[in-house]
mmCIF file of C-alpha atoms in Angstrom:
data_model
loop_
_atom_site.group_PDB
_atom_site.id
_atom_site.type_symbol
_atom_site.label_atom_id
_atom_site.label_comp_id
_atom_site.label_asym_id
_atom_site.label_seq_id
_atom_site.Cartn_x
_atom_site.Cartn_y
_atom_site.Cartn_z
ATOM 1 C CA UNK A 1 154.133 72.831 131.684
ATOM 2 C CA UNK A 2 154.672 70.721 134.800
ATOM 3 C CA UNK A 3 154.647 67.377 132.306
ATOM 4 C CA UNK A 4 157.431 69.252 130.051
ATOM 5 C CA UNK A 5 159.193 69.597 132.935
ATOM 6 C CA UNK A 6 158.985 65.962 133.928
ATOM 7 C CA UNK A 7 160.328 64.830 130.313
ATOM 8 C CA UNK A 8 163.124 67.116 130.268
ATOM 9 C CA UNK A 9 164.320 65.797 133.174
ATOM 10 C CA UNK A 10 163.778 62.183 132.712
ATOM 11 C CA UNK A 11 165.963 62.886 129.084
ATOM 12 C CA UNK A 12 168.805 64.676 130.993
ATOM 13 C CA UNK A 13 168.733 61.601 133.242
ATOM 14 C CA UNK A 14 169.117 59.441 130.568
ATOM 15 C CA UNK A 15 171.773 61.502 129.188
ATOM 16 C CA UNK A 16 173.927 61.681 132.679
ATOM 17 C CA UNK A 17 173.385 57.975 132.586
ATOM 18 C CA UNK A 18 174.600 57.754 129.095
ATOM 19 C CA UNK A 19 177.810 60.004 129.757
ATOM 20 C CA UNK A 20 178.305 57.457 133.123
ATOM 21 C CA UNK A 21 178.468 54.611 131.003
ATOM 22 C CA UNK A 22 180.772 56.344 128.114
ATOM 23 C CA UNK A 23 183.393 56.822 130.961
ATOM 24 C CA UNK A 24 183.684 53.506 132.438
ATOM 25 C CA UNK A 25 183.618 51.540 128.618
ATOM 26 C CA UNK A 26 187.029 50.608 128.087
ATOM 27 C CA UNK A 27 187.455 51.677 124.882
ATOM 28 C CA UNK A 28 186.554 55.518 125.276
ATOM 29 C CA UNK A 29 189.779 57.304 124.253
ATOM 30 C CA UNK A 30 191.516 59.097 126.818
ATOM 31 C CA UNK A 31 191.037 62.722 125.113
ATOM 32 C CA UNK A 32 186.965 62.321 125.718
ATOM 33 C CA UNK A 33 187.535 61.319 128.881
ATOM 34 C CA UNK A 34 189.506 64.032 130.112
ATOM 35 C CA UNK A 35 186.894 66.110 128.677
ATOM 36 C CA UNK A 36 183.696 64.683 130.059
ATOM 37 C CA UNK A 37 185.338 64.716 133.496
ATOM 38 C CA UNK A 38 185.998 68.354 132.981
ATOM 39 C CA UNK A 39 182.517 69.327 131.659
ATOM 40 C CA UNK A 40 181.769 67.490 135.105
ATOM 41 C CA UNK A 41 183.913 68.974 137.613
ATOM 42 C CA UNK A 42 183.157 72.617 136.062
ATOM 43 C CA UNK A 43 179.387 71.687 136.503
ATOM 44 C CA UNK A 44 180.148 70.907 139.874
ATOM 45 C CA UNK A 45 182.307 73.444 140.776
ATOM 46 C CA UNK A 46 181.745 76.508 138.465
ATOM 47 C CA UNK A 47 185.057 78.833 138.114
ATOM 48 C CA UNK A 48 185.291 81.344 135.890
ATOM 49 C CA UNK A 49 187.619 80.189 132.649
ATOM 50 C CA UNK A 50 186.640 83.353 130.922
ATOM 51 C CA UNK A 51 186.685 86.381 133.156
ATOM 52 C CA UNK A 52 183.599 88.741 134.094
ATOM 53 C CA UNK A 53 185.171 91.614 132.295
ATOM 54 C CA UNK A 54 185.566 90.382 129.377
ATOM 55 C CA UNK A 55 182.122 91.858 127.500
ATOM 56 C CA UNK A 56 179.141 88.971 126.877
ATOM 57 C CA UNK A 57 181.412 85.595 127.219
ATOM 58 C CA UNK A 58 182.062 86.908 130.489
ATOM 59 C CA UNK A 59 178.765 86.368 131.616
ATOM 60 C CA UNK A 60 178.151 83.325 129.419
ATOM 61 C CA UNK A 61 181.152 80.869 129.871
ATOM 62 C CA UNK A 62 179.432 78.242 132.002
ATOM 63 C CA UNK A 63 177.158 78.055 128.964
ATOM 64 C CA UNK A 64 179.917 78.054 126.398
ATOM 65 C CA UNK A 65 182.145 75.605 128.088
ATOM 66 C CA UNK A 66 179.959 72.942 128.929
ATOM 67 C CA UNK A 67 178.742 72.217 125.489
ATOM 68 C CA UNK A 68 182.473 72.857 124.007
ATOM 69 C CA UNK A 69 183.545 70.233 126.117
ATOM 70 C CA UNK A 70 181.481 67.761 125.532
ATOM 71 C CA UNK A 71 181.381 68.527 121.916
ATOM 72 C CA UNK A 72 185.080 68.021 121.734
ATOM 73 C CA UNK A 73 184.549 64.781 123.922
ATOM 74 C CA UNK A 74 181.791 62.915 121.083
ATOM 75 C CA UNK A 75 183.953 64.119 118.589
ATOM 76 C CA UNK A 76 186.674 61.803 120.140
ATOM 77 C CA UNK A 77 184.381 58.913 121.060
ATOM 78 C CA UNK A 78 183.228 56.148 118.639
ATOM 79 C CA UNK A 79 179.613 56.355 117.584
ATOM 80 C CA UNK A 80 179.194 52.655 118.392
ATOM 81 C CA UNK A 81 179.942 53.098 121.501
ATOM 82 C CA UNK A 82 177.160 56.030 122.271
ATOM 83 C CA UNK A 83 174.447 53.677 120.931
ATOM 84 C CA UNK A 84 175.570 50.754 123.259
ATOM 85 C CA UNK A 85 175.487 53.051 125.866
ATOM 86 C CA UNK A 86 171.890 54.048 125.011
ATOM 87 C CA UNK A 87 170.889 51.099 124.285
ATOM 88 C CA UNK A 88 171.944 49.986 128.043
ATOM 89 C CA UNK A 89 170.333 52.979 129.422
ATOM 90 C CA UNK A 90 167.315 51.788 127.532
ATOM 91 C CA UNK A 91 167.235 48.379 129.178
ATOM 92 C CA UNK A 92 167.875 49.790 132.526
ATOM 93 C CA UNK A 93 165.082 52.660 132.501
#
């Protein structure tokens, strides 16, 4: 369990690092960016887009927002650009 653990958060460090390097490449469109910086600031500093009373999504919106914003952010960003990123992550790590 404790070695799961360990992996999972050596990949989510990779993928922070990843989503670090996306941002600063120049040619990341403007549309992802705004999005990964939102996906940031709302992990940062959770407010509540969806409110509590609204049944189930209520409850749920941190975990429905997060992914739907960084979704809609590798939908806007090159593929190429991912893999270099990864690929520097790789080198670094």
């Amino acid at each position: 369990m404790f070695e799961k653990l360990k992996s999972l958060t050596k990949h989510l460090k990779q993928e922070f690092e990843v989503y670090r390097l996306v941002l600063k490449h120049p040619r990341t469109p403007l549309p992802a960016k705004i999005c990964l910086w939102l996906a940031i600031g709302y992990l940062l500093l959770p407010f509540d887009l969806i409110p509590d009373f609204i049944p189930v999504l209520g409850q749920l919106d941190d975990v429905i927002i997060i992914p739907l914003l960084l979704y809609i952010a590798l939908f806007f960003i090159p593929k190429e650009i991912i893999q270099s990123c990864r690929e520097q992550v790789k080198v670094i790590i």
